[in-house]
mmCIF file of C-alpha atoms in Angstrom:
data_model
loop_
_atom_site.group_PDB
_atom_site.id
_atom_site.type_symbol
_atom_site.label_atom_id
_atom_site.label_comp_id
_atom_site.label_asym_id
_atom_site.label_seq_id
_atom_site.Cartn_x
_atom_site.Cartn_y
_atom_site.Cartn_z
ATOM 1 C CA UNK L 1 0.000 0.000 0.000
ATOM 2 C CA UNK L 2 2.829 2.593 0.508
ATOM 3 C CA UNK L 3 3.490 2.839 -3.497
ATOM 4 C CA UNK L 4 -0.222 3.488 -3.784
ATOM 5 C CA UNK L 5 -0.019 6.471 -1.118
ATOM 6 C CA UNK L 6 3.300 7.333 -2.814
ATOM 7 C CA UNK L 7 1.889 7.511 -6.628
ATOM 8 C CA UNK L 8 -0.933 9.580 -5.418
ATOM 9 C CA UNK L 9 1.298 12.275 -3.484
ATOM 10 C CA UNK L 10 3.328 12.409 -6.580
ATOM 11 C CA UNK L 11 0.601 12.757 -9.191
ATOM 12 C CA UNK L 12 -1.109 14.882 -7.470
ATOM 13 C CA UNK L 13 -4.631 14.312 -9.528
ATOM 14 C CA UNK L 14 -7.009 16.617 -9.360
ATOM 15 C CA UNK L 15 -10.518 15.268 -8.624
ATOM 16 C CA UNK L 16 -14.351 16.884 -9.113
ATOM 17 C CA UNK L 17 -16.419 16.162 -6.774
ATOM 18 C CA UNK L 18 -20.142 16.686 -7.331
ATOM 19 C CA UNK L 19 -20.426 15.776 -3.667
ATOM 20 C CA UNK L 20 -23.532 16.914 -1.215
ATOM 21 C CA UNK L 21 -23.500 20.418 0.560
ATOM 22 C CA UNK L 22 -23.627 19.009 3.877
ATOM 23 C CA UNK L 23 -19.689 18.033 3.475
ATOM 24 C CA UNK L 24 -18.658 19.766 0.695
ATOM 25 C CA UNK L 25 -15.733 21.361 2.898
ATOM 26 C CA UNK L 26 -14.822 17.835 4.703
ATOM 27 C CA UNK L 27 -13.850 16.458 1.104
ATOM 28 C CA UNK L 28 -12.355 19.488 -0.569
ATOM 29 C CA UNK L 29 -9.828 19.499 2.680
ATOM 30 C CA UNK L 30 -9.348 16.018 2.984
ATOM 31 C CA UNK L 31 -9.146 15.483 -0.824
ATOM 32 C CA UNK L 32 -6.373 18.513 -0.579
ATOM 33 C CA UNK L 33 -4.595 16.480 2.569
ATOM 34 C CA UNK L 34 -3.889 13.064 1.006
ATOM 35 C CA UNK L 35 -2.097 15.278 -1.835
ATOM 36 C CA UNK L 36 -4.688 15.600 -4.608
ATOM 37 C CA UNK L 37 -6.249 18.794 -5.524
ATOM 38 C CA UNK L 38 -10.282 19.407 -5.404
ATOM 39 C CA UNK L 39 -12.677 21.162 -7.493
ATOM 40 C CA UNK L 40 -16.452 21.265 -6.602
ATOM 41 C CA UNK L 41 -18.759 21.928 -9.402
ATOM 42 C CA UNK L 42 -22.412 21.100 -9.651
ATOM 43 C CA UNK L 43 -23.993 23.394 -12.666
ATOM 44 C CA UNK L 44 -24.882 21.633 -15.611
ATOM 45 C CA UNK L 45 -23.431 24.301 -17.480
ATOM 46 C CA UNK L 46 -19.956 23.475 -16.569
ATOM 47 C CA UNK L 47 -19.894 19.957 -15.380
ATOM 48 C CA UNK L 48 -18.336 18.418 -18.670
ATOM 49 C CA UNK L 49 -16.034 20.972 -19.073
ATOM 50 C CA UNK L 50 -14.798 20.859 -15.204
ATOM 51 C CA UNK L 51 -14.756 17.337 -15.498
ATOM 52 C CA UNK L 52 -12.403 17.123 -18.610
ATOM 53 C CA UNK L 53 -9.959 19.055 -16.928
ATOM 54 C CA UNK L 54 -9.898 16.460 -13.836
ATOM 55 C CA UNK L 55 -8.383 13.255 -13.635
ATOM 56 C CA UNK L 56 -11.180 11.688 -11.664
ATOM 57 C CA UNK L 57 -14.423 12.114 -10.899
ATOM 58 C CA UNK L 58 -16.903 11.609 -7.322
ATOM 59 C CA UNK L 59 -20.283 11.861 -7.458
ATOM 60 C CA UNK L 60 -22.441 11.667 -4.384
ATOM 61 C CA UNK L 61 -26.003 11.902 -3.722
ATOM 62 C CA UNK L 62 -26.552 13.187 -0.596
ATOM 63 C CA UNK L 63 -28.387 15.968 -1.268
ATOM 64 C CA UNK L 64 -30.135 15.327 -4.123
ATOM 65 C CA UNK L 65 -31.784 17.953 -6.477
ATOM 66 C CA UNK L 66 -33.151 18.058 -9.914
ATOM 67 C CA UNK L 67 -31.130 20.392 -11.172
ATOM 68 C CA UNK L 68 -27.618 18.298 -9.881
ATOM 69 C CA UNK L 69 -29.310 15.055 -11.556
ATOM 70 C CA UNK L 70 -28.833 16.301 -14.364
ATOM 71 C CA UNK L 71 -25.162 17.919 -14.137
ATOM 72 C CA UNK L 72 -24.269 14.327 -12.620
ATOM 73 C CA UNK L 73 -25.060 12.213 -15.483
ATOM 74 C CA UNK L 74 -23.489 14.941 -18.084
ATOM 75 C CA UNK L 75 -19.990 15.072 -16.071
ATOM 76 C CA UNK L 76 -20.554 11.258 -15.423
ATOM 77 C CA UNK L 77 -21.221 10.473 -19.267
ATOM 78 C CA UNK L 78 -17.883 12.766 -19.803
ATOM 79 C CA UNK L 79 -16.042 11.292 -17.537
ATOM 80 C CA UNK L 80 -16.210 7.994 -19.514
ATOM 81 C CA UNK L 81 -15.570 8.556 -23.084
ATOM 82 C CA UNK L 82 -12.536 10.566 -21.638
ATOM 83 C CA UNK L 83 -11.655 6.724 -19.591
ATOM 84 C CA UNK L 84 -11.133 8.849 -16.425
ATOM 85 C CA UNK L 85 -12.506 6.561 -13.331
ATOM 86 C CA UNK L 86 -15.995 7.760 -11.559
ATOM 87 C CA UNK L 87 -17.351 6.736 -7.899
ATOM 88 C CA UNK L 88 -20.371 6.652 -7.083
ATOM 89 C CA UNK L 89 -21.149 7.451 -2.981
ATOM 90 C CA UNK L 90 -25.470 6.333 -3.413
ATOM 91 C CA UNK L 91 -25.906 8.585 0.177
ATOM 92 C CA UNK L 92 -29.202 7.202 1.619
ATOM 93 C CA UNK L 93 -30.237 5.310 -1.435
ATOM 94 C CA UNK L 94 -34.007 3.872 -0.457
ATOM 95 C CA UNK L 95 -34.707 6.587 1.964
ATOM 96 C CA UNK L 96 -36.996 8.278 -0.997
ATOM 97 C CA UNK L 97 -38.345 7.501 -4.438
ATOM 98 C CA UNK L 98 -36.560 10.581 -6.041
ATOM 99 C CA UNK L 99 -33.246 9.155 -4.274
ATOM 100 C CA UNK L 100 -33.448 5.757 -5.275
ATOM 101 C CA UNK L 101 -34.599 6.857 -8.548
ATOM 102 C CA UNK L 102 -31.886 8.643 -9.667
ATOM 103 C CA UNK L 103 -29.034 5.943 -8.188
ATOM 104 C CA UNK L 104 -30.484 3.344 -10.547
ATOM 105 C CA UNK L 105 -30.628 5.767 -13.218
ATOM 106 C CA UNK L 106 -26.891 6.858 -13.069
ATOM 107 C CA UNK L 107 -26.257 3.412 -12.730
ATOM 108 C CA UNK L 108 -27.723 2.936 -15.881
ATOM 109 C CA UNK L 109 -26.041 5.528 -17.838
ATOM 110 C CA UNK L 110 -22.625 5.598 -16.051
ATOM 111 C CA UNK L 111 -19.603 3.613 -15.811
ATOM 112 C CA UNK L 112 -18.370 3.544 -12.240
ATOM 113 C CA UNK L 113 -15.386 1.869 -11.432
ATOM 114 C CA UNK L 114 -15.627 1.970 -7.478
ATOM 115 C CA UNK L 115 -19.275 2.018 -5.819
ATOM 116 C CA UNK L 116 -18.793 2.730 -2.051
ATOM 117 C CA UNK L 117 -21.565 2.798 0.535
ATOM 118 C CA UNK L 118 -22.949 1.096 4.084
ATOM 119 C CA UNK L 119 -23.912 -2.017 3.578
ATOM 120 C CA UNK L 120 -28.117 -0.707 3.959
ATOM 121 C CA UNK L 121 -26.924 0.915 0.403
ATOM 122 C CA UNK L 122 -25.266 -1.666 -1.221
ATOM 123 C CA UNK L 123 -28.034 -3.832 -0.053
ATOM 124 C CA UNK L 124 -30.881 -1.728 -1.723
ATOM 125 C CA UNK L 125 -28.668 -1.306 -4.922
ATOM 126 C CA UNK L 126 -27.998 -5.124 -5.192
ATOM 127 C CA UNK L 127 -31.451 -6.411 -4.066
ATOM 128 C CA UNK L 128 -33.406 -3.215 -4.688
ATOM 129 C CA UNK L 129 -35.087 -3.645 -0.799
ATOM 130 C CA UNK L 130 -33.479 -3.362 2.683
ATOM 131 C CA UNK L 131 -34.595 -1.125 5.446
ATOM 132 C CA UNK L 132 -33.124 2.567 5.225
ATOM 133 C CA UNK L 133 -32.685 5.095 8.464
ATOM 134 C CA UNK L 134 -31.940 8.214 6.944
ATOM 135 C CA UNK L 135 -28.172 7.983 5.926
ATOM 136 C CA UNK L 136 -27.181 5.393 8.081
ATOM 137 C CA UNK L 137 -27.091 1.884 8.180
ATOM 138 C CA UNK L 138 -29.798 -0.305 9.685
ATOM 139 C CA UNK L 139 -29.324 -1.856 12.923
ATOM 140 C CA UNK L 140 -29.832 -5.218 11.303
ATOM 141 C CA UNK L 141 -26.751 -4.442 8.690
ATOM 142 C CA UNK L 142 -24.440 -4.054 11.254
ATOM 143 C CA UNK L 143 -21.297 -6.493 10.107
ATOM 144 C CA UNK L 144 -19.931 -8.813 12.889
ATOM 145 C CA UNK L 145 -17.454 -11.935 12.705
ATOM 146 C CA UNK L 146 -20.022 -13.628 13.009
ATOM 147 C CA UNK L 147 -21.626 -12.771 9.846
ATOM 148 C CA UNK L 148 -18.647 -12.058 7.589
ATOM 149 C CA UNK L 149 -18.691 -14.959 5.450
ATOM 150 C CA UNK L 150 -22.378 -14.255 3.699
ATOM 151 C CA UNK L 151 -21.245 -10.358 3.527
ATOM 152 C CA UNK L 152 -18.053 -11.296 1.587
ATOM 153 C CA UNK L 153 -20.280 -13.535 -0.787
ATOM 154 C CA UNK L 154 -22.790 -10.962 -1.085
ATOM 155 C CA UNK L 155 -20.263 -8.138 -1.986
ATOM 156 C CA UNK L 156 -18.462 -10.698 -4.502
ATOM 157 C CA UNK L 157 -21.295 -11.660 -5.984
ATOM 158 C CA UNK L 158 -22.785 -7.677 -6.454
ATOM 159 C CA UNK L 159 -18.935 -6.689 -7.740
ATOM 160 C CA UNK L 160 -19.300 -9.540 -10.483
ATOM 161 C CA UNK L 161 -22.516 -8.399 -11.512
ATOM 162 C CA UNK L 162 -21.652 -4.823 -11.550
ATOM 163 C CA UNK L 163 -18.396 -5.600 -13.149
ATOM 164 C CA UNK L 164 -16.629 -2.781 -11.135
ATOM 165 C CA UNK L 165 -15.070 -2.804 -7.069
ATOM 166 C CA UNK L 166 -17.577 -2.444 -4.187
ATOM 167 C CA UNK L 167 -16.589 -1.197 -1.609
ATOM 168 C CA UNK L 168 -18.847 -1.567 1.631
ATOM 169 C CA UNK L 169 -17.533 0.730 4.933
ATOM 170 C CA UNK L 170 -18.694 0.369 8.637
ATOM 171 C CA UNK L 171 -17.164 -2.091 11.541
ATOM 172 C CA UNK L 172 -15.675 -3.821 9.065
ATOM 173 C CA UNK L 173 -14.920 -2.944 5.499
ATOM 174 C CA UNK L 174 -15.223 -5.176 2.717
ATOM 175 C CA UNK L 175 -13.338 -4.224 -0.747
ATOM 176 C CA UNK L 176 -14.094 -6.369 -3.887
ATOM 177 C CA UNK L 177 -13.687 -6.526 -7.467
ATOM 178 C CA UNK L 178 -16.100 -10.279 -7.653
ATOM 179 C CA UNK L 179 -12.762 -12.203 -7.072
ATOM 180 C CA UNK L 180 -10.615 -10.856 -4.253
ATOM 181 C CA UNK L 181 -11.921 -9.195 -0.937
ATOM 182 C CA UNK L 182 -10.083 -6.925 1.475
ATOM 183 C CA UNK L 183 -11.361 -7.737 4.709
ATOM 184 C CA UNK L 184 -10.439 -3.996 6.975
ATOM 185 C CA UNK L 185 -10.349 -3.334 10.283
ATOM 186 C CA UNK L 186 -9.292 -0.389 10.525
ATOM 187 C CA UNK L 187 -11.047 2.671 12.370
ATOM 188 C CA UNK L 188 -13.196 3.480 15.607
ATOM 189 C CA UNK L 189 -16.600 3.359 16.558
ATOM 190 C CA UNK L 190 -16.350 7.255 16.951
ATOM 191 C CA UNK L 191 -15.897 7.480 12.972
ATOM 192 C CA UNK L 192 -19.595 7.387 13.037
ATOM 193 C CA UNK L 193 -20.382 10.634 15.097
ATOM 194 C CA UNK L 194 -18.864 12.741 12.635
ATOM 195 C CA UNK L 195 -20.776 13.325 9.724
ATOM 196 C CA UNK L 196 -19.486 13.438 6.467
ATOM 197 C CA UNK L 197 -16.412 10.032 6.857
ATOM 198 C CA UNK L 198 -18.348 8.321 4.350
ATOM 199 C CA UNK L 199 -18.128 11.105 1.922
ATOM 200 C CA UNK L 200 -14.816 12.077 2.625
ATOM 201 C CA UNK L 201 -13.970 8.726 2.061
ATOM 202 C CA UNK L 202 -15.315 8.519 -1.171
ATOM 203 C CA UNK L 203 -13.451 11.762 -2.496
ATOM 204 C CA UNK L 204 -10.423 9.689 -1.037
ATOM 205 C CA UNK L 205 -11.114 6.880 -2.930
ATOM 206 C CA UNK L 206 -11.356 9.365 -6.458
ATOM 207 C CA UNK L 207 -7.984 10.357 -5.935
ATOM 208 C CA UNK L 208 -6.220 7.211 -4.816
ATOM 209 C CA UNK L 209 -7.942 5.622 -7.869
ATOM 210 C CA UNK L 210 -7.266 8.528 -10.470
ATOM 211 C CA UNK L 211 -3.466 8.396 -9.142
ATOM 212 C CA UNK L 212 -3.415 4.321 -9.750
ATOM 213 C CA UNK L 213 -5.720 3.560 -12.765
ATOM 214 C CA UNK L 214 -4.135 0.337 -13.029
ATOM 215 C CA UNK L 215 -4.968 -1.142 -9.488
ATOM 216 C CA UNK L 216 -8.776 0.038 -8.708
ATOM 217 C CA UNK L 217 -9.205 -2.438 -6.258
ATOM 218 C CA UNK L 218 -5.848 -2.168 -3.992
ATOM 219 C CA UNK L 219 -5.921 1.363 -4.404
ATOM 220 C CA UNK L 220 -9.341 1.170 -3.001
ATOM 221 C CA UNK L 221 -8.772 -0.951 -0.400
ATOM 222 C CA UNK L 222 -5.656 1.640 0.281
ATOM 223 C CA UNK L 223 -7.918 4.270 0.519
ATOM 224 C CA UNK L 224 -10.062 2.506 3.022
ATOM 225 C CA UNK L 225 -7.103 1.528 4.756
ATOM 226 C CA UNK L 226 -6.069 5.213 5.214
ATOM 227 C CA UNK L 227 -9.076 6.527 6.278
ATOM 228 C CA UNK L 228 -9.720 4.286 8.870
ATOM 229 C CA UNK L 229 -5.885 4.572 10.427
ATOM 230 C CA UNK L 230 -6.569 8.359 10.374
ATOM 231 C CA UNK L 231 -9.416 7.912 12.614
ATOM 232 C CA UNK L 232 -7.334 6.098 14.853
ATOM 233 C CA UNK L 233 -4.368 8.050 15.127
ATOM 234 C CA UNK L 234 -6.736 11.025 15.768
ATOM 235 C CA UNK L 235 -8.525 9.430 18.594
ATOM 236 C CA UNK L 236 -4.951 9.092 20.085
ATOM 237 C CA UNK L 237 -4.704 12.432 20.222
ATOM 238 C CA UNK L 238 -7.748 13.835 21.810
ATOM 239 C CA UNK L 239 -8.211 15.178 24.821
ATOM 240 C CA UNK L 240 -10.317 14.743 27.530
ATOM 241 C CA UNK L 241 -12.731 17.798 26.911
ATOM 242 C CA UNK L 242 -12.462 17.448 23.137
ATOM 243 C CA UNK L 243 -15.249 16.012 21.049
ATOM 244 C CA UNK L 244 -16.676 15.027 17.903
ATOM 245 C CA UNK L 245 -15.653 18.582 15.563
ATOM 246 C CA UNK L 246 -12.318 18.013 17.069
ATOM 247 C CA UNK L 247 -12.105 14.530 16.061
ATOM 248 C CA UNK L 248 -13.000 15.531 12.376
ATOM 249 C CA UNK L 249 -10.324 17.805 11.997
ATOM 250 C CA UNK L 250 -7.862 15.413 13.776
ATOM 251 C CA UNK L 251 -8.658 12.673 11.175
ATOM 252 C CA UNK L 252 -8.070 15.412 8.569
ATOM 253 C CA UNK L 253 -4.546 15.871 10.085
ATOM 254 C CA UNK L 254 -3.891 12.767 10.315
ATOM 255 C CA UNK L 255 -4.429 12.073 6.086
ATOM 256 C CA UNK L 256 -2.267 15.149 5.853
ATOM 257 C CA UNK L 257 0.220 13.830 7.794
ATOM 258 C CA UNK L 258 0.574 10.155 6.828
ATOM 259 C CA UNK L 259 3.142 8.646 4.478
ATOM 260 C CA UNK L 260 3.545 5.054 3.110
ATOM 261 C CA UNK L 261 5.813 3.603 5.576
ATOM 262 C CA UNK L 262 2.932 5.007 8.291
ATOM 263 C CA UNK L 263 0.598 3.631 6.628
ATOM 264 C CA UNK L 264 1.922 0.235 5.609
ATOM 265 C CA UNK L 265 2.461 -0.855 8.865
ATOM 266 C CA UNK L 266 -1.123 0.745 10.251
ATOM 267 C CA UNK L 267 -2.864 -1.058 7.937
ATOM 268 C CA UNK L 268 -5.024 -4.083 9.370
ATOM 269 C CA UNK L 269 -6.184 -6.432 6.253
ATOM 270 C CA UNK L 270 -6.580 -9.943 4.958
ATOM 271 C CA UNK L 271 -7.727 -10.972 1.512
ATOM 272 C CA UNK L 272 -9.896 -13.348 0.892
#
């Protein structure tokens, strides 16, 4: 994993993100800290010009709109007849019509080489039902030792079909391309009070991916990787009276501040 961490600080990609207002900051810094470069642009006026320009491309529904819809399947469509790689963060997929909607429909019309999501959102994109609470993953989707075998056939099954790498975050993270699986376990429980991880994660992923066309899945599973040391090494850091906006910035730091070696001996994986 170090030479993917290493590529990306050397490329230096720059990545749009048509990502969701609610985090729109998170990713542009955390996107800037692993040592790619951001843009944020979400008028269909511009999208496919923007998006030519970029190396990769992150789309995220989060806050979905009808006027975005539209600029997400033009600088999606763009993004593929240039061959630059597009994720696709489905935010709360099932939690509306509109929502779900418009995930299958970009689905349909764009060629995503790294779908990431909670296992509730994989779940609803793969079986098209699941139970949905808000943005977050259902109590029942919660992934356990227990459990992990089905999950990894589940995921490597849905990766086949999809013919692109899933990449399902939470306890544990799962990272597929229908073959291999990157079983992760990295992170904290406390990853989950700060809003936004997910998406920041995703705009992660863009860059790691654009910087590595050549390896989508490890460079995934790098990106996962990093993310959830960050949150670790931040929680080291805390202190006592600190809380949950301190912990996002400290996991921000901690991207900024990581290098290969760091992160090659943080890392906590098995394939399978």
């Amino acid at each position: 994993m170090e030479e993917i961490l290493t590529r990306l600080r050397q490329c230096r990609p720059l990545i749009h993100n048509i990502t969701n207002y609610v985090t729109v900051n998170d990713v542009a810094n955390i996107v800037l800290a692993c040592g790619a470069s951001p843009i944020m642009a979400d008028d269909q006026e511009e999208v496919e010009e923007v998006t030519a320009s970029c190396n990769g491309l992150n789309i995220n529904i989060g806050t979905l709109n009808s006027r975005t819809v539209i600029a997400m399947e033009r600088a999606g469509i763009k993004a593929n007849q240039l061959h630059h790689p597009v994720v696709f963060d489905p935010v709360g997929v099932g939690a509306s019509q509109f929502r779900t909607r418009t995930a299958f429909e970009l689905l349909k019309c764009i060629d995503f080489e790294v779908i990431r999501g909670n296992l509730s959102e994989i779940k609803m994109l793969a079986l098209q039902q699941g139970h949905i609470r808000g943005v977050d993953v259902d109590d029942e989707d919660i992934m356990t030792e227990g459990n992990l075998e089905q999950w990894i056939g589940f995921v490597k099954n849905y990766a086949r079909k999809m013919k692109t790498v899933i990449a399902v975050t939470g306890a544990i993270d799962l990272v597929s391309d229908g073959q291999r699986c990157y079983v992760i376990y990295n992170g904290t429980a406390d990853m989950a009070k700060v809003t936004g991880t997910g998406c920041q994660l995703s705009g992660l992923i863009a860059a790691f991916v654009a910087a590595n066309p050549g390896q989508i899945l490890k460079a995934t599973a790098t990106a996962v990787c990093a993310m959830g040391l960050a949150g670790e090494i931040a929680k080291t850091h805390m202190a006592d009276h600190e809380g949950n906006a301190t912990y996002r910035n400290r996991i921000i730091d901690a991207i900024s501040q990581m290098d290969g070696k760091t992160l090659e001996r943080g890392a906590k994986y098995e394939i399978r």
